[in-house]
């Protein structure tokens, strides 16, 4: 990660009101979850214990953030039928919910008229966008993130997220 970009926990700890995340890929191939994804493909089993070592980098951070009164929402645009990776992601989402995130899913065919940015992103307090940059295979690119406070980009991302959120299906109601 470039030196001038704060790491994600630092960014999230600085949020005062909201952190929203838009995911638009049908597959991710990041090394940190490869082993669990392969295990799930073999057995259908995933780690759903929010207090396990596997979730130790995420769940405490989300709980801490939500406890400060910050709203955390995540929306996922997915192709249907969903990819194997999206089925895996759906299977693990209950842990995100337990931690305090709100999550919705939007079938891609219902997003055709939404102006979307070219990459997944996090939007912090409607003022800072952190784009996540991936390779074609879904692994982190180099550099892995780009950030901006440009008001036009912030507006695009906020508008895109809210449109997806409004049309999205709550996790509990979305079947893969």
PDB file of C-alpha atoms in Angstrom:
ATOM      1  CA  UNK A   1       0.000   0.000   0.000  1.00  0.00           C
ATOM      2  CA  UNK A   2       1.361   3.469  -0.796  1.00  0.00           C
ATOM      3  CA  UNK A   3       2.856   5.183   2.251  1.00  0.00           C
ATOM      4  CA  UNK A   4       0.518   8.178   2.109  1.00  0.00           C
ATOM      5  CA  UNK A   5      -2.616   6.011   2.408  1.00  0.00           C
ATOM      6  CA  UNK A   6      -3.684   5.206   5.985  1.00  0.00           C
ATOM      7  CA  UNK A   7      -4.458   1.554   6.653  1.00  0.00           C
ATOM      8  CA  UNK A   8      -8.085   0.498   6.840  1.00  0.00           C
ATOM      9  CA  UNK A   9      -8.372   0.191  10.651  1.00  0.00           C
ATOM     10  CA  UNK A  10      -7.002   3.738  11.015  1.00  0.00           C
ATOM     11  CA  UNK A  11      -9.549   5.049   8.516  1.00  0.00           C
ATOM     12  CA  UNK A  12     -12.444   3.234  10.177  1.00  0.00           C
ATOM     13  CA  UNK A  13     -11.421   4.402  13.641  1.00  0.00           C
ATOM     14  CA  UNK A  14     -11.584   7.984  12.347  1.00  0.00           C
ATOM     15  CA  UNK A  15     -15.165   7.676  11.089  1.00  0.00           C
ATOM     16  CA  UNK A  16     -17.819   9.584  13.024  1.00  0.00           C
ATOM     17  CA  UNK A  17     -21.133   8.815  11.282  1.00  0.00           C
ATOM     18  CA  UNK A  18     -21.050   6.280   8.473  1.00  0.00           C
ATOM     19  CA  UNK A  19     -18.955   3.813   6.538  1.00  0.00           C
ATOM     20  CA  UNK A  20     -20.467   2.252   3.440  1.00  0.00           C
ATOM     21  CA  UNK A  21     -18.946  -0.382   1.185  1.00  0.00           C
ATOM     22  CA  UNK A  22     -19.970  -1.265  -2.370  1.00  0.00           C
ATOM     23  CA  UNK A  23     -18.768  -4.572  -3.807  1.00  0.00           C
ATOM     24  CA  UNK A  24     -19.305  -5.248  -7.501  1.00  0.00           C
ATOM     25  CA  UNK A  25     -17.190  -8.291  -8.383  1.00  0.00           C
ATOM     26  CA  UNK A  26     -18.494 -11.827  -8.748  1.00  0.00           C
ATOM     27  CA  UNK A  27     -15.263 -13.322  -7.525  1.00  0.00           C
ATOM     28  CA  UNK A  28     -12.368 -12.285  -5.351  1.00  0.00           C
ATOM     29  CA  UNK A  29      -9.106 -14.143  -5.102  1.00  0.00           C
ATOM     30  CA  UNK A  30      -7.376 -12.520  -2.167  1.00  0.00           C
ATOM     31  CA  UNK A  31      -4.813 -14.720  -0.522  1.00  0.00           C
ATOM     32  CA  UNK A  32      -6.094 -14.161   3.020  1.00  0.00           C
ATOM     33  CA  UNK A  33      -9.274 -16.114   2.421  1.00  0.00           C
ATOM     34  CA  UNK A  34      -8.102 -18.672  -0.143  1.00  0.00           C
ATOM     35  CA  UNK A  35      -7.720 -21.516   2.355  1.00  0.00           C
ATOM     36  CA  UNK A  36     -11.180 -21.053   3.875  1.00  0.00           C
ATOM     37  CA  UNK A  37     -12.749 -20.733   0.413  1.00  0.00           C
ATOM     38  CA  UNK A  38     -11.123 -24.010  -0.674  1.00  0.00           C
ATOM     39  CA  UNK A  39     -12.314 -25.696   2.537  1.00  0.00           C
ATOM     40  CA  UNK A  40     -15.849 -24.452   1.884  1.00  0.00           C
ATOM     41  CA  UNK A  41     -15.746 -25.808  -1.688  1.00  0.00           C
ATOM     42  CA  UNK A  42     -14.710 -29.225  -0.333  1.00  0.00           C
ATOM     43  CA  UNK A  43     -16.970 -29.433   2.712  1.00  0.00           C
ATOM     44  CA  UNK A  44     -19.594 -26.698   2.588  1.00  0.00           C
ATOM     45  CA  UNK A  45     -18.413 -25.600   6.044  1.00  0.00           C
ATOM     46  CA  UNK A  46     -17.359 -22.070   6.998  1.00  0.00           C
ATOM     47  CA  UNK A  47     -16.198 -20.362  10.170  1.00  0.00           C
ATOM     48  CA  UNK A  48     -19.289 -18.699  11.629  1.00  0.00           C
ATOM     49  CA  UNK A  49     -17.822 -18.009  15.058  1.00  0.00           C
ATOM     50  CA  UNK A  50     -17.408 -14.222  15.289  1.00  0.00           C
ATOM     51  CA  UNK A  51     -14.922 -14.689  18.137  1.00  0.00           C
ATOM     52  CA  UNK A  52     -12.650 -17.107  16.244  1.00  0.00           C
ATOM     53  CA  UNK A  53      -9.116 -16.301  15.134  1.00  0.00           C
ATOM     54  CA  UNK A  54     -10.309 -16.187  11.524  1.00  0.00           C
ATOM     55  CA  UNK A  55     -12.515 -13.177  12.246  1.00  0.00           C
ATOM     56  CA  UNK A  56     -10.216 -11.505  14.783  1.00  0.00           C
ATOM     57  CA  UNK A  57      -9.097  -8.796  12.366  1.00  0.00           C
ATOM     58  CA  UNK A  58     -12.617  -7.782  11.343  1.00  0.00           C
ATOM     59  CA  UNK A  59     -15.284  -8.426  13.967  1.00  0.00           C
ATOM     60  CA  UNK A  60     -13.680  -6.470  16.841  1.00  0.00           C
ATOM     61  CA  UNK A  61     -13.064  -3.515  14.510  1.00  0.00           C
ATOM     62  CA  UNK A  62     -16.690  -3.484  13.348  1.00  0.00           C
ATOM     63  CA  UNK A  63     -18.029  -3.904  16.878  1.00  0.00           C
ATOM     64  CA  UNK A  64     -15.837  -1.050  18.109  1.00  0.00           C
ATOM     65  CA  UNK A  65     -16.977   1.175  15.232  1.00  0.00           C
ATOM     66  CA  UNK A  66     -20.684   0.428  15.612  1.00  0.00           C
ATOM     67  CA  UNK A  67     -20.443   0.898  19.396  1.00  0.00           C
ATOM     68  CA  UNK A  68     -19.323   4.480  18.710  1.00  0.00           C
ATOM     69  CA  UNK A  69     -22.621   5.072  16.884  1.00  0.00           C
ATOM     70  CA  UNK A  70     -21.253   4.674  13.355  1.00  0.00           C
ATOM     71  CA  UNK A  71     -23.570   3.047  10.826  1.00  0.00           C
ATOM     72  CA  UNK A  72     -21.839   0.420   8.685  1.00  0.00           C
ATOM     73  CA  UNK A  73     -23.586  -0.709   5.512  1.00  0.00           C
ATOM     74  CA  UNK A  74     -22.361  -3.037   2.774  1.00  0.00           C
ATOM     75  CA  UNK A  75     -24.066  -3.575  -0.583  1.00  0.00           C
ATOM     76  CA  UNK A  76     -23.132  -6.238  -3.091  1.00  0.00           C
ATOM     77  CA  UNK A  77     -24.050  -6.214  -6.778  1.00  0.00           C
ATOM     78  CA  UNK A  78     -24.054  -9.804  -8.030  1.00  0.00           C
ATOM     79  CA  UNK A  79     -24.637 -11.620 -11.287  1.00  0.00           C
ATOM     80  CA  UNK A  80     -27.231 -14.386 -11.283  1.00  0.00           C
ATOM     81  CA  UNK A  81     -26.978 -17.242 -11.138  1.00  0.00           C
ATOM     82  CA  UNK A  82     -24.382 -16.337  -8.537  1.00  0.00           C
ATOM     83  CA  UNK A  83     -20.778 -17.481  -8.762  1.00  0.00           C
ATOM     84  CA  UNK A  84     -19.334 -20.083  -6.451  1.00  0.00           C
ATOM     85  CA  UNK A  85     -17.470 -17.325  -4.648  1.00  0.00           C
ATOM     86  CA  UNK A  86     -20.681 -15.345  -4.022  1.00  0.00           C
ATOM     87  CA  UNK A  87     -22.309 -18.475  -2.566  1.00  0.00           C
ATOM     88  CA  UNK A  88     -19.331 -18.747  -0.201  1.00  0.00           C
ATOM     89  CA  UNK A  89     -19.533 -15.046   0.671  1.00  0.00           C
ATOM     90  CA  UNK A  90     -23.266 -15.357   1.327  1.00  0.00           C
ATOM     91  CA  UNK A  91     -22.581 -18.302   3.635  1.00  0.00           C
ATOM     92  CA  UNK A  92     -20.213 -16.217   5.784  1.00  0.00           C
ATOM     93  CA  UNK A  93     -22.251 -12.990   5.861  1.00  0.00           C
ATOM     94  CA  UNK A  94     -24.065 -13.852   9.082  1.00  0.00           C
ATOM     95  CA  UNK A  95     -20.830 -13.036  10.930  1.00  0.00           C
ATOM     96  CA  UNK A  96     -20.767  -9.538   9.394  1.00  0.00           C
ATOM     97  CA  UNK A  97     -24.336  -9.050  10.601  1.00  0.00           C
ATOM     98  CA  UNK A  98     -23.543 -10.288  14.108  1.00  0.00           C
ATOM     99  CA  UNK A  99     -20.637  -7.819  14.227  1.00  0.00           C
ATOM    100  CA  UNK A 100     -22.999  -4.947  13.393  1.00  0.00           C
ATOM    101  CA  UNK A 101     -22.921  -4.428   9.641  1.00  0.00           C
ATOM    102  CA  UNK A 102     -26.089  -4.077   7.591  1.00  0.00           C
ATOM    103  CA  UNK A 103     -25.899  -5.932   4.265  1.00  0.00           C
ATOM    104  CA  UNK A 104     -27.970  -5.967   1.090  1.00  0.00           C
ATOM    105  CA  UNK A 105     -27.629  -7.780  -2.217  1.00  0.00           C
ATOM    106  CA  UNK A 106     -28.660  -6.444  -5.622  1.00  0.00           C
ATOM    107  CA  UNK A 107     -28.933  -8.656  -8.682  1.00  0.00           C
ATOM    108  CA  UNK A 108     -26.854  -7.019 -11.430  1.00  0.00           C
ATOM    109  CA  UNK A 109     -29.828  -6.907 -13.812  1.00  0.00           C
ATOM    110  CA  UNK A 110     -31.487  -4.487 -11.347  1.00  0.00           C
ATOM    111  CA  UNK A 111     -28.505  -2.119 -11.416  1.00  0.00           C
ATOM    112  CA  UNK A 112     -28.341  -1.476 -15.153  1.00  0.00           C
ATOM    113  CA  UNK A 113     -29.405   2.166 -14.943  1.00  0.00           C
ATOM    114  CA  UNK A 114     -27.247   3.109 -11.936  1.00  0.00           C
ATOM    115  CA  UNK A 115     -24.119   5.169 -12.597  1.00  0.00           C
ATOM    116  CA  UNK A 116     -21.400   3.166 -10.877  1.00  0.00           C
ATOM    117  CA  UNK A 117     -17.721   3.918 -10.298  1.00  0.00           C
ATOM    118  CA  UNK A 118     -15.181   1.614 -11.895  1.00  0.00           C
ATOM    119  CA  UNK A 119     -14.094  -0.152  -8.705  1.00  0.00           C
ATOM    120  CA  UNK A 120     -15.339  -1.357  -5.334  1.00  0.00           C
ATOM    121  CA  UNK A 121     -15.096   1.317  -2.678  1.00  0.00           C
ATOM    122  CA  UNK A 122     -15.552   2.391   0.902  1.00  0.00           C
ATOM    123  CA  UNK A 123     -17.076   5.820   1.572  1.00  0.00           C
ATOM    124  CA  UNK A 124     -16.317   7.323   4.982  1.00  0.00           C
ATOM    125  CA  UNK A 125     -18.590  10.028   6.438  1.00  0.00           C
ATOM    126  CA  UNK A 126     -19.629  11.114   2.909  1.00  0.00           C
ATOM    127  CA  UNK A 127     -16.267  12.818   2.498  1.00  0.00           C
ATOM    128  CA  UNK A 128     -13.535  10.287   1.694  1.00  0.00           C
ATOM    129  CA  UNK A 129     -13.579   7.454  -0.864  1.00  0.00           C
ATOM    130  CA  UNK A 130     -11.184   4.527  -0.650  1.00  0.00           C
ATOM    131  CA  UNK A 131     -11.226   2.486  -3.857  1.00  0.00           C
ATOM    132  CA  UNK A 132     -10.173  -1.154  -3.644  1.00  0.00           C
ATOM    133  CA  UNK A 133      -8.156  -2.103  -6.722  1.00  0.00           C
ATOM    134  CA  UNK A 134      -8.081  -5.753  -7.824  1.00  0.00           C
ATOM    135  CA  UNK A 135      -6.469  -7.708 -10.648  1.00  0.00           C
ATOM    136  CA  UNK A 136      -8.580  -9.550 -13.199  1.00  0.00           C
ATOM    137  CA  UNK A 137      -8.214 -12.685 -11.086  1.00  0.00           C
ATOM    138  CA  UNK A 138      -9.572 -10.882  -8.024  1.00  0.00           C
ATOM    139  CA  UNK A 139      -6.360 -10.526  -6.035  1.00  0.00           C
ATOM    140  CA  UNK A 140      -5.107  -7.192  -4.727  1.00  0.00           C
ATOM    141  CA  UNK A 141      -3.448  -5.058  -7.401  1.00  0.00           C
ATOM    142  CA  UNK A 142      -0.444  -2.858  -6.758  1.00  0.00           C
ATOM    143  CA  UNK A 143      -1.222  -0.317  -5.468  1.00  0.00           C
ATOM    144  CA  UNK A 144      -4.163  -1.989  -3.786  1.00  0.00           C
ATOM    145  CA  UNK A 145      -6.063   1.193  -2.892  1.00  0.00           C
ATOM    146  CA  UNK A 146      -6.605   4.701  -4.183  1.00  0.00           C
ATOM    147  CA  UNK A 147      -8.176   7.459  -2.092  1.00  0.00           C
ATOM    148  CA  UNK A 148      -9.836  10.751  -2.873  1.00  0.00           C
ATOM    149  CA  UNK A 149     -11.817  13.535  -1.261  1.00  0.00           C
ATOM    150  CA  UNK A 150     -12.755  15.014  -4.640  1.00  0.00           C
ATOM    151  CA  UNK A 151     -16.348  16.196  -4.177  1.00  0.00           C
ATOM    152  CA  UNK A 152     -17.510  14.966  -7.614  1.00  0.00           C
ATOM    153  CA  UNK A 153     -16.152  11.469  -6.932  1.00  0.00           C
ATOM    154  CA  UNK A 154     -17.637  11.464  -3.431  1.00  0.00           C
ATOM    155  CA  UNK A 155     -21.044  12.432  -4.871  1.00  0.00           C
ATOM    156  CA  UNK A 156     -20.855   9.703  -7.546  1.00  0.00           C
ATOM    157  CA  UNK A 157     -19.985   7.053  -4.965  1.00  0.00           C
ATOM    158  CA  UNK A 158     -22.598   8.240  -2.467  1.00  0.00           C
ATOM    159  CA  UNK A 159     -25.279   8.332  -5.164  1.00  0.00           C
ATOM    160  CA  UNK A 160     -24.308   4.904  -6.497  1.00  0.00           C
ATOM    161  CA  UNK A 161     -24.286   3.351  -3.047  1.00  0.00           C
ATOM    162  CA  UNK A 162     -27.651   4.822  -2.045  1.00  0.00           C
ATOM    163  CA  UNK A 163     -29.274   3.694  -5.320  1.00  0.00           C
ATOM    164  CA  UNK A 164     -27.941   0.161  -4.840  1.00  0.00           C
ATOM    165  CA  UNK A 165     -28.967   0.168  -1.171  1.00  0.00           C
ATOM    166  CA  UNK A 166     -32.497   1.341  -1.965  1.00  0.00           C
ATOM    167  CA  UNK A 167     -32.992  -1.477  -4.495  1.00  0.00           C
ATOM    168  CA  UNK A 168     -31.005  -4.061  -2.560  1.00  0.00           C
ATOM    169  CA  UNK A 169     -32.450  -7.115  -0.866  1.00  0.00           C
ATOM    170  CA  UNK A 170     -31.656  -7.501   2.846  1.00  0.00           C
ATOM    171  CA  UNK A 171     -29.325 -10.423   3.470  1.00  0.00           C
ATOM    172  CA  UNK A 172     -31.970 -12.373   5.360  1.00  0.00           C
ATOM    173  CA  UNK A 173     -34.233 -12.280   2.291  1.00  0.00           C
ATOM    174  CA  UNK A 174     -31.664 -12.896  -0.457  1.00  0.00           C
ATOM    175  CA  UNK A 175     -31.379 -16.534  -1.483  1.00  0.00           C
ATOM    176  CA  UNK A 176     -28.436 -17.810  -3.499  1.00  0.00           C
TER     177      UNK A 176
END
